[in-house]
Tab-separated table of C-alpha atoms and ligand atoms in Angstrom:
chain	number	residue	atom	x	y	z
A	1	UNK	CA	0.000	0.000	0.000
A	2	UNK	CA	1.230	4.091	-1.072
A	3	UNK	CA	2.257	5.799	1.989
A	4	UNK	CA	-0.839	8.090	2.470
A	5	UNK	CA	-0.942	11.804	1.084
A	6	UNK	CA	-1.888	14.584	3.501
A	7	UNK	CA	-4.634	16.728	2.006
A	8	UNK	CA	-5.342	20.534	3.556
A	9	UNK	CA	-8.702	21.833	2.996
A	10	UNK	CA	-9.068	25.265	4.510
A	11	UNK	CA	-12.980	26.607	4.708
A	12	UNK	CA	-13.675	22.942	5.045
A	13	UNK	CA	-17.153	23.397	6.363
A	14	UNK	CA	-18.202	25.640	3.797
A	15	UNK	CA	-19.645	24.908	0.722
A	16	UNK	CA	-16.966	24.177	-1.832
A	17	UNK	CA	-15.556	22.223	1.148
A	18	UNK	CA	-18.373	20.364	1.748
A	19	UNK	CA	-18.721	19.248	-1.962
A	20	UNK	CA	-14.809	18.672	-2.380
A	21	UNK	CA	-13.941	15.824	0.138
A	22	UNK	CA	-16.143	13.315	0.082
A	23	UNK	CA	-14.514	13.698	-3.921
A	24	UNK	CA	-10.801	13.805	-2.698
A	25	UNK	CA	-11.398	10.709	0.378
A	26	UNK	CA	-12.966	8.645	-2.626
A	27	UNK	CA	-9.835	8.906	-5.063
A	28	UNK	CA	-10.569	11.366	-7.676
A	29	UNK	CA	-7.913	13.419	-6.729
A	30	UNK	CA	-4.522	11.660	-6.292
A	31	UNK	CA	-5.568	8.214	-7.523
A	32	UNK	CA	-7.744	5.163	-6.575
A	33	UNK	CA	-5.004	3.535	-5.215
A	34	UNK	CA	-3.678	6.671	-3.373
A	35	UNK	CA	-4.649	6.624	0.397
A	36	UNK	CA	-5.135	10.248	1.840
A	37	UNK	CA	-5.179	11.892	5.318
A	38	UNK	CA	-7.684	14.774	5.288
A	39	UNK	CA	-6.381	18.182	7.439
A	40	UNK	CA	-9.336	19.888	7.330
A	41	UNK	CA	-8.728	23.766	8.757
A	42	UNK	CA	-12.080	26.401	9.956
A	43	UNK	CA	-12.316	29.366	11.958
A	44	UNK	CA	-13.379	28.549	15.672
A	45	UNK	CA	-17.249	29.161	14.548
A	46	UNK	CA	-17.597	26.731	12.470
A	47	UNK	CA	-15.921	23.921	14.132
A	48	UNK	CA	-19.304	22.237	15.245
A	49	UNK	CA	-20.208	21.951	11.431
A	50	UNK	CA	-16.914	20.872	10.502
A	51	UNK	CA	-16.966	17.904	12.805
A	52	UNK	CA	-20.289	17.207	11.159
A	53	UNK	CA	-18.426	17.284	8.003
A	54	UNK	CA	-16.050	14.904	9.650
A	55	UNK	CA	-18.770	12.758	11.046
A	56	UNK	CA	-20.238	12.255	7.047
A	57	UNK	CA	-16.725	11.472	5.672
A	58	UNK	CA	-16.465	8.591	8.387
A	59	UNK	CA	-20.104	7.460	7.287
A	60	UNK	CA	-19.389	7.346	3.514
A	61	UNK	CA	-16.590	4.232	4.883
A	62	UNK	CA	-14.134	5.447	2.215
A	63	UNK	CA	-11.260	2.826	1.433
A	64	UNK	CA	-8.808	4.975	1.018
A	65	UNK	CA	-9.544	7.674	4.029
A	66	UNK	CA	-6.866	6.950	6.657
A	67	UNK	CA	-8.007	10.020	9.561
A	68	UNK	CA	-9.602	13.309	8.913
A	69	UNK	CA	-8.070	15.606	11.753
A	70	UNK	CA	-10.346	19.095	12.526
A	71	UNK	CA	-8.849	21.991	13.588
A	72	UNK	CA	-9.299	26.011	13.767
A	73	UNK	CA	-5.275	26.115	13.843
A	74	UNK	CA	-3.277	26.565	10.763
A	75	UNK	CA	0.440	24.802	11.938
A	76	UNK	CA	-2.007	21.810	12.789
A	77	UNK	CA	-3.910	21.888	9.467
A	78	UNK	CA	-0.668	22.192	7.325
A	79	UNK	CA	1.755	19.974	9.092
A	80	UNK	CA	3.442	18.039	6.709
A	81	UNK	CA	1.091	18.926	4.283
A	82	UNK	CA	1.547	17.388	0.159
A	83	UNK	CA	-1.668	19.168	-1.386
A	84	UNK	CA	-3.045	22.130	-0.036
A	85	UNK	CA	-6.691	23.687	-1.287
A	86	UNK	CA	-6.872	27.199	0.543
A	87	UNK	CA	-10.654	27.519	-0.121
A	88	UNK	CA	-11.519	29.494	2.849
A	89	UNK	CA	-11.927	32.948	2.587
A	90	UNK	CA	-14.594	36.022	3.945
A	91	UNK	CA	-17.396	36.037	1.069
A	92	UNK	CA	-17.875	39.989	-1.057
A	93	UNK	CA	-20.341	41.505	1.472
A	94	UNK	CA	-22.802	44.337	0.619
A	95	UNK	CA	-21.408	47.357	-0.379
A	96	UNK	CA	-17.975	45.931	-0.247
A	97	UNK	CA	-16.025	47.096	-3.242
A	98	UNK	CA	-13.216	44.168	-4.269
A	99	UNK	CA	-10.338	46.376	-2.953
A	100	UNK	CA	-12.493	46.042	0.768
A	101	UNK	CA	-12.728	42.286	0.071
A	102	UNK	CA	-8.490	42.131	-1.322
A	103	UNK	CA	-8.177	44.024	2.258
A	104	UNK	CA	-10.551	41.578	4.554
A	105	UNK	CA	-8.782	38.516	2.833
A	106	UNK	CA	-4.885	39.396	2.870
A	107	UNK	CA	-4.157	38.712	6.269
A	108	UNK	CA	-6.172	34.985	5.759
A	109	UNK	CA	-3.255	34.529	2.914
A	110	UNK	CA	-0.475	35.917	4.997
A	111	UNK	CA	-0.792	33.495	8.137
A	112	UNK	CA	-1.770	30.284	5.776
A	113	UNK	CA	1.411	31.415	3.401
A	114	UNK	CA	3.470	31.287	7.039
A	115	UNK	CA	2.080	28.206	8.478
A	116	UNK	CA	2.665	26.466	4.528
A	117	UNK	CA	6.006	27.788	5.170
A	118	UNK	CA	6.717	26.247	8.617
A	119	UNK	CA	5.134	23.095	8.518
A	120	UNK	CA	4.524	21.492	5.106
A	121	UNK	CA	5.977	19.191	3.368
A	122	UNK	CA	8.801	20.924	1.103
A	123	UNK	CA	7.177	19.778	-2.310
A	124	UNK	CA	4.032	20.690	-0.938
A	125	UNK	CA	1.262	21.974	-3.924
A	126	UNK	CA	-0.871	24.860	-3.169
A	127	UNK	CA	-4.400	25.249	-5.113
A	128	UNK	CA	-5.339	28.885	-3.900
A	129	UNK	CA	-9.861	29.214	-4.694
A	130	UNK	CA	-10.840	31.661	-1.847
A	131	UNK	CA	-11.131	35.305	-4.186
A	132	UNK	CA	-9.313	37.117	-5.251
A	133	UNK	CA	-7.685	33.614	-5.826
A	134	UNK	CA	-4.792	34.972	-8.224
A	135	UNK	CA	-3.630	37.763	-5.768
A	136	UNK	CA	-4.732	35.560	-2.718
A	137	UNK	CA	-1.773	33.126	-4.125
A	138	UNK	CA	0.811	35.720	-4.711
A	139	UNK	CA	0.511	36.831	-1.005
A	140	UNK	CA	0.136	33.486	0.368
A	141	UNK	CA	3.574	32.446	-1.854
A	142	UNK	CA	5.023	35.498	-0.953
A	143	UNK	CA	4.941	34.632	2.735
A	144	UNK	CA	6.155	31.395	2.129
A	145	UNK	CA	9.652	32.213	1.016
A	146	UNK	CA	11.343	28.545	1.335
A	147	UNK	CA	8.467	27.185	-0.436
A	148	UNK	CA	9.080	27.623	-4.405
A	149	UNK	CA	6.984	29.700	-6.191
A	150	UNK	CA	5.824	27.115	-8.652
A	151	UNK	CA	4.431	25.384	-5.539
A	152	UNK	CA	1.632	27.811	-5.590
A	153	UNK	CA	-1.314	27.855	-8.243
A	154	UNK	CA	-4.709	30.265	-8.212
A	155	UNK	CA	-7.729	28.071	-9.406
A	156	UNK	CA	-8.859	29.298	-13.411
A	157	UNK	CA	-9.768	25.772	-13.959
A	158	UNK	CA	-13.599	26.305	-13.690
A	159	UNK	CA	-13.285	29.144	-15.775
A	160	UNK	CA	-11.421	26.621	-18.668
A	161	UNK	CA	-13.966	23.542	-18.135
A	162	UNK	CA	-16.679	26.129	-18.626
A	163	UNK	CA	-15.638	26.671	-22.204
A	164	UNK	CA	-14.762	23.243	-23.057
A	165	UNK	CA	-18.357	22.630	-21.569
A	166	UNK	CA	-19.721	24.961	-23.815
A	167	UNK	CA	-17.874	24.185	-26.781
A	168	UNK	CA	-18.341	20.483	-26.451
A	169	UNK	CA	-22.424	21.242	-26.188
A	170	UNK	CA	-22.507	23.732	-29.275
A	171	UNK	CA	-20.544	20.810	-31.803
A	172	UNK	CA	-22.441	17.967	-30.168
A	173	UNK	CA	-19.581	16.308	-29.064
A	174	UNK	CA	-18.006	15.243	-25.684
A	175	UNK	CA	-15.980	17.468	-23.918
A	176	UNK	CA	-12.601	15.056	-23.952
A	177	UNK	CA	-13.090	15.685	-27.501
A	178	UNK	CA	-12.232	19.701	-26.479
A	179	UNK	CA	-8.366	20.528	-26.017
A	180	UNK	CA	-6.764	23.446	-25.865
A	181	UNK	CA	-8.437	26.425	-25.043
A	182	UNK	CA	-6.816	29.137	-23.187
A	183	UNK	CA	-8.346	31.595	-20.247
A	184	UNK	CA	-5.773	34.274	-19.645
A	185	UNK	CA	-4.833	36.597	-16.764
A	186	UNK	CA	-7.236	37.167	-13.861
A	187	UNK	CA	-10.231	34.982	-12.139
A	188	UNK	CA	-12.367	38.021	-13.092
A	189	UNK	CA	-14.876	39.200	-15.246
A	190	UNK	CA	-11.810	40.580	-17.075
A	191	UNK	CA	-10.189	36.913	-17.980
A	192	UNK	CA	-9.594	36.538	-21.256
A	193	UNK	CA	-11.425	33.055	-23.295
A	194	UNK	CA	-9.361	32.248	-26.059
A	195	UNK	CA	-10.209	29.837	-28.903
A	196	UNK	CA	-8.116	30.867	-31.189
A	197	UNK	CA	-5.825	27.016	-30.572
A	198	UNK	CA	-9.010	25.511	-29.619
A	199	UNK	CA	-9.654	21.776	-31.399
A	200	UNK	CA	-12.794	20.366	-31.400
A	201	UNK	CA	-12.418	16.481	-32.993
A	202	UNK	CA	-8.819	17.411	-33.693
A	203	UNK	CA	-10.247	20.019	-36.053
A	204	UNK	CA	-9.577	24.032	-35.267
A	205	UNK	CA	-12.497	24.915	-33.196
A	206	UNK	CA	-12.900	27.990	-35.541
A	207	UNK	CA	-13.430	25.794	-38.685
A	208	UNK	CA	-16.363	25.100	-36.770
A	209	UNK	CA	-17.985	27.722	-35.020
A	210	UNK	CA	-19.715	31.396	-36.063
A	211	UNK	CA	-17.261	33.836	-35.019
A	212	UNK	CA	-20.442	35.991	-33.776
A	213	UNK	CA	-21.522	32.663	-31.666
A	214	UNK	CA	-17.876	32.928	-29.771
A	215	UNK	CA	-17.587	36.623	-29.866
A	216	UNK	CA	-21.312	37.478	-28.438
A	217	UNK	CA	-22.575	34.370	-26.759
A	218	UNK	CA	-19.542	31.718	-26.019
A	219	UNK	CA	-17.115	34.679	-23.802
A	220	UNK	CA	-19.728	36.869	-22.207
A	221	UNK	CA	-21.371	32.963	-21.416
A	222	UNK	CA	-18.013	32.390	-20.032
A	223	UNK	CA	-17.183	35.691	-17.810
A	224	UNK	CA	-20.808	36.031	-16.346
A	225	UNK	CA	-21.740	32.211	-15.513
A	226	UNK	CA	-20.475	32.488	-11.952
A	227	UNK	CA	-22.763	35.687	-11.886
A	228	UNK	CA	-25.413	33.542	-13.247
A	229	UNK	CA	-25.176	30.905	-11.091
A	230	UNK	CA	-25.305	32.879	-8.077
A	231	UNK	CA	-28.349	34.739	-9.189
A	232	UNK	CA	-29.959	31.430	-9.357
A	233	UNK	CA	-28.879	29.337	-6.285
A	234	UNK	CA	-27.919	32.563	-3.907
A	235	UNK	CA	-24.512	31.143	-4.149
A	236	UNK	CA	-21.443	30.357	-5.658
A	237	UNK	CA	-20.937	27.798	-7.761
A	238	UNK	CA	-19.882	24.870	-5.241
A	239	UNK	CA	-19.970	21.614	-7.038
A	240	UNK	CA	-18.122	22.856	-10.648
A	241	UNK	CA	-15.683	24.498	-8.244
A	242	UNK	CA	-14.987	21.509	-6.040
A	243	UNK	CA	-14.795	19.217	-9.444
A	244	UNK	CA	-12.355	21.887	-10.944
A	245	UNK	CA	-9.817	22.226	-7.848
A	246	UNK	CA	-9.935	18.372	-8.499
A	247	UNK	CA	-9.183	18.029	-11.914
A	248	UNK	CA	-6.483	20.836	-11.604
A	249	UNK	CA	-4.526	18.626	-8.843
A	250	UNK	CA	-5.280	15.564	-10.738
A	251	UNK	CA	-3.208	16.757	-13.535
A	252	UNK	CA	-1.329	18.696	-11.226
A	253	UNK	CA	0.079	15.483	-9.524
A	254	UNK	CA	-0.148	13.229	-12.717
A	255	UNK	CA	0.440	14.764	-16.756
A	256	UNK	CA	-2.146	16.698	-18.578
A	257	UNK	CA	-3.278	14.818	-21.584
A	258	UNK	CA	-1.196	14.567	-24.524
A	259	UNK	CA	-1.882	16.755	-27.307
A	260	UNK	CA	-3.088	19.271	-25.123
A	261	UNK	CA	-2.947	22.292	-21.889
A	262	UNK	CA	-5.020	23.261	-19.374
A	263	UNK	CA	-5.530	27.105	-18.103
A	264	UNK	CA	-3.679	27.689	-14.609
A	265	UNK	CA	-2.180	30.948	-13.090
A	266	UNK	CA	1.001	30.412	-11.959
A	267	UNK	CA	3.652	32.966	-10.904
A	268	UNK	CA	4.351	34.464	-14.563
A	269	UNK	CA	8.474	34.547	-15.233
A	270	UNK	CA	7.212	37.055	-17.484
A	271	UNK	CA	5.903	35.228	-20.134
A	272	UNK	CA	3.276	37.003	-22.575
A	273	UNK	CA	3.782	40.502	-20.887
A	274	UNK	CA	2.733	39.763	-17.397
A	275	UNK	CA	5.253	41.177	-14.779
A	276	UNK	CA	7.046	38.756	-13.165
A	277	UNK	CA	5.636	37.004	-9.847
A	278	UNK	CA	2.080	38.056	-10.806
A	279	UNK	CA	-0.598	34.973	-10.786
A	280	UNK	CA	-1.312	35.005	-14.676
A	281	UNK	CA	-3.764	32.065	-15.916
A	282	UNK	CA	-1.504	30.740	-18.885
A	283	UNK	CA	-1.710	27.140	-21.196
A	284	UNK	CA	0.245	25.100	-19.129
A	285	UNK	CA	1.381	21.467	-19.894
A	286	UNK	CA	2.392	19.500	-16.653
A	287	UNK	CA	4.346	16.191	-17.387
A	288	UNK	CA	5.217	14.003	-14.076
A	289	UNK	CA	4.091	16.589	-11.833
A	290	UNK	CA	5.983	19.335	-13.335
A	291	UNK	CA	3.809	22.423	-15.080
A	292	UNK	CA	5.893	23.886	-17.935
A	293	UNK	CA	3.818	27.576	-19.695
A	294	UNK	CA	3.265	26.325	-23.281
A	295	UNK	CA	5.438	29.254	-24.495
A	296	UNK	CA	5.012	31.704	-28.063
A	297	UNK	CA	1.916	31.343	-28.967
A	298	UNK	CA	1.353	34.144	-31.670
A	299	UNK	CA	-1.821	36.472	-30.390
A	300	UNK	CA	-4.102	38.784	-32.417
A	301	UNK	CA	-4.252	42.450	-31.775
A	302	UNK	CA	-7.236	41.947	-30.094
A	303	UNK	CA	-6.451	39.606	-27.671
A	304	UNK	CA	-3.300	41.707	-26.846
A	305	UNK	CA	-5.458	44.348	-26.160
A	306	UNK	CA	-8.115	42.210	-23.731
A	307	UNK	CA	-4.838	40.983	-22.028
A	308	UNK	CA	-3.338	44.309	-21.602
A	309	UNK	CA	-6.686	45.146	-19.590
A	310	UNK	CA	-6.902	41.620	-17.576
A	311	UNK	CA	-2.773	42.601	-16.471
A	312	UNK	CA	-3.781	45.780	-15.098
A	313	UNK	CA	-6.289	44.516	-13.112
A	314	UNK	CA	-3.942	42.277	-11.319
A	315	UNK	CA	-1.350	44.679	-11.234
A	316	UNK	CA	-3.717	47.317	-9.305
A	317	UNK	CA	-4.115	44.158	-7.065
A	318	UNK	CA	-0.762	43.891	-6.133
A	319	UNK	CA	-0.778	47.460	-5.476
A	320	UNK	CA	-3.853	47.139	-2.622
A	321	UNK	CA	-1.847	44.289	-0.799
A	322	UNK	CA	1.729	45.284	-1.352
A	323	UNK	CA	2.301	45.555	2.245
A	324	UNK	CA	1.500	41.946	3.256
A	325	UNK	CA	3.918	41.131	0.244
B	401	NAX	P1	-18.425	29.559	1.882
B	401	NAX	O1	-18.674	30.916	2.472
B	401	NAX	O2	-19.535	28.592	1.779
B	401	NAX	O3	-17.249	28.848	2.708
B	401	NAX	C1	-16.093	29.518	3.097
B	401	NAX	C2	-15.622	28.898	4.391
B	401	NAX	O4	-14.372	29.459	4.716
B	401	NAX	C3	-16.570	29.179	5.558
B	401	NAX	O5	-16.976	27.957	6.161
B	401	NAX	C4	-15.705	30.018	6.520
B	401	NAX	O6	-15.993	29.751	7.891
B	401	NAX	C5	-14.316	29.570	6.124
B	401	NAX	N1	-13.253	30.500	6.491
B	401	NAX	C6	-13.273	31.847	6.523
B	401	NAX	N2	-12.103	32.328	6.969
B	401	NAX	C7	-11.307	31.253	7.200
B	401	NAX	C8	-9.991	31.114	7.675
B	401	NAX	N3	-9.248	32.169	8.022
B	401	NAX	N4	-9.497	29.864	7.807
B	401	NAX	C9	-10.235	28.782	7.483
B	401	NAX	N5	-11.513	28.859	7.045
B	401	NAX	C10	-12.036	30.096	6.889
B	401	NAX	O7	-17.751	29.847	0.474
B	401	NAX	P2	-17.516	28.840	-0.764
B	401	NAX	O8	-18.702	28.866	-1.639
B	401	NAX	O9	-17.031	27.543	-0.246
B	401	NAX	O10	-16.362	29.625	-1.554
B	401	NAX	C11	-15.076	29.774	-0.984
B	401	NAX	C12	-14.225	30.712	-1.820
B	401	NAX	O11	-14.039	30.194	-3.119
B	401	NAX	C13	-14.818	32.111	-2.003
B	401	NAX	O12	-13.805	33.077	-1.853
B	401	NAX	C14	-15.296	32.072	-3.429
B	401	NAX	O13	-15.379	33.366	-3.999
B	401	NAX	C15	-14.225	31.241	-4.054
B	401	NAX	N6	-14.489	30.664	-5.374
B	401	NAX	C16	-13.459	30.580	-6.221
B	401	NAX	C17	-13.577	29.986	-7.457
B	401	NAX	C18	-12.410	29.902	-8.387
B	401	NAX	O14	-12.603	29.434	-9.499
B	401	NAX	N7	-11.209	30.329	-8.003
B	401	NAX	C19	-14.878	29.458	-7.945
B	401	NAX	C20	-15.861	29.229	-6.849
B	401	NAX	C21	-15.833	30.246	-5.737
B	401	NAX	O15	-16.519	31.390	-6.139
């Protein structure tokens, strides 16, 4: 039998939480054959629901589950820590503007970044969700200064599956048939959804599709679906999210598939503009565990333009938090 993984959920009792590890204690994660230990990490008011949380895990009798350990305490939660999924985070109340929510979150980042720092394992992989997930990672990596930075990720993986969704629902095909389409830059409304690579049946996605299909209904379907959902369910999308962060780890840990990239914002080395150490969502291959950003890809004006706007967004970002950098 593996030597088991440790898994850190943080905002374990909330709602992505709740959806993501009964998914990660079952295998989907790091393998069906891949036994996990679940650190599971809440602030002291939700502790009675998170032991409820712990109570269902033990009830589902999962093979692979070794202990789930509860705490409000991050060096507990991270201690020797493989895979960490920093989920929790204060929600956008009213009136808050997103430089009040960069503010309420940063110090969240700063003492997870230290405790990641202090107490996980050294190759440890950190899958930052709680928004604003791409700055939310630079701080968090930026406090964790003997952890590399391409340790750290900022979830744009529900952004990506949402336009292979799409695109494998317009051509009538599945969506494993749907490979490489890029989401650039921010988890925002300003991300950019690029199909411009896109292959749909091997064929260029473009051969395809009406340019005013992608232009006025597949992007702006793209950017506002998180909008969407939560003017539906008054909430955020939980279960896509959870089933992202899982697929992102998945290939994460393992290779993406071959002839094609996912979309994940890493620290940029300044590829495609994007100042160094900024979170940019990129195509990334990962073979054996090891993300590589699929470099030189030629871009339109256009899409120069859209990124230009996504990289000051971020960059204004880093500005608001530069003193927990
Ligand atoms: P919930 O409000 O249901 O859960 C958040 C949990 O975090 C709560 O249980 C809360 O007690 C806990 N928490 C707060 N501060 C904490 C701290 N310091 N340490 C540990 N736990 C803490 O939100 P949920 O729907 O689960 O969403 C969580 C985050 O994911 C939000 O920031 C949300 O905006 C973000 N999302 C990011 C996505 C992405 O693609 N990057 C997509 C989904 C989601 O919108």
């Amino acid at each position: 039998m593996k030597k088991p993984l440790v898994v850190t959920v943080t905002g374990a009792a909330g709602e992505i939480g709740y959806a993501i590890t009964p998914s990660i204690a079952f295998g989907a994660m790091l393998g069906e054959d891949q036994p996990v230990t679940l650190k599971l990490l809440e602030i002291p008011a939700a502790l009675p629901a998170l032991e409820a949380v712990k109570m269902e895990l033990f009830d589902c009798a999962f093979p692979l589950l070794q202990e789930v350990v509860i705490t409000d305490k991050p060096e507990v939660a991270f201690k020797d820590c493989d895979a960490a999924l920093l989920i929790g985070s204060r929600p956008r109340g009213p009136g808050m503007e997103r430089s009040d929510l960069l503010e309420a979150n940063a110090p969240i980042f700063v003492e997870q970044g230290r405790a990641i720092n202090d107490h996980a394992s050294r190759d440890v992989k950190v899958l930052v969700l709680g928004n604003p997930a791409n700055t939310n990672a630079l701080i968090a990596s930026s406090n964790a200064p003997d952890i590399p930075v391409t340790r750290f990720s900022a979830m744009i993986r529900l952004d990506h599956n949402r336009a292979v969704a799409q695109l494998a629902y317009k051509t009538g095909v599945s969506a494993a048939e749907v490979s490489k389409v890029i989401i650039w830059g921010n988890h925002s409304s300003t991300q950019v959804v690029d199909v411009h690579y896109a292959e749909i049946g091997g064929r260029p996605a473009l051969e395809l599709l009406d340019v005013e299909w992608v232009q006025h209904q597949l992007i702006p379907e793209v950017q506002n679906r998180g909008a969407r959902v939560i003017k539906l369910r008054g909430k955020s999308s939980a279960a896509s999210a959870a089933n992202a962060a899982v697929y992102c780890m998945r290939d994460w840990f393992g290779s993406t598939p071959p002839d094609d990239w996912v979309s994940m914002a890493l620290a940029s080395s300044g590829q495609y503009g994007a100042d160094e150490g900024l979170f940019y969502s990129m195509p990334v291959i990962v073979e054996d565990g090891d993300p590589r950003v699929v470099e030189g890809l030629a871009l339109s004006d256009t899409c120069h333009q859209f990124l230009q706007v996504t990289l000051d967004e971020l960059r204004s970002e880093r500005d608001a938090v530069r003193k927990y950098l």
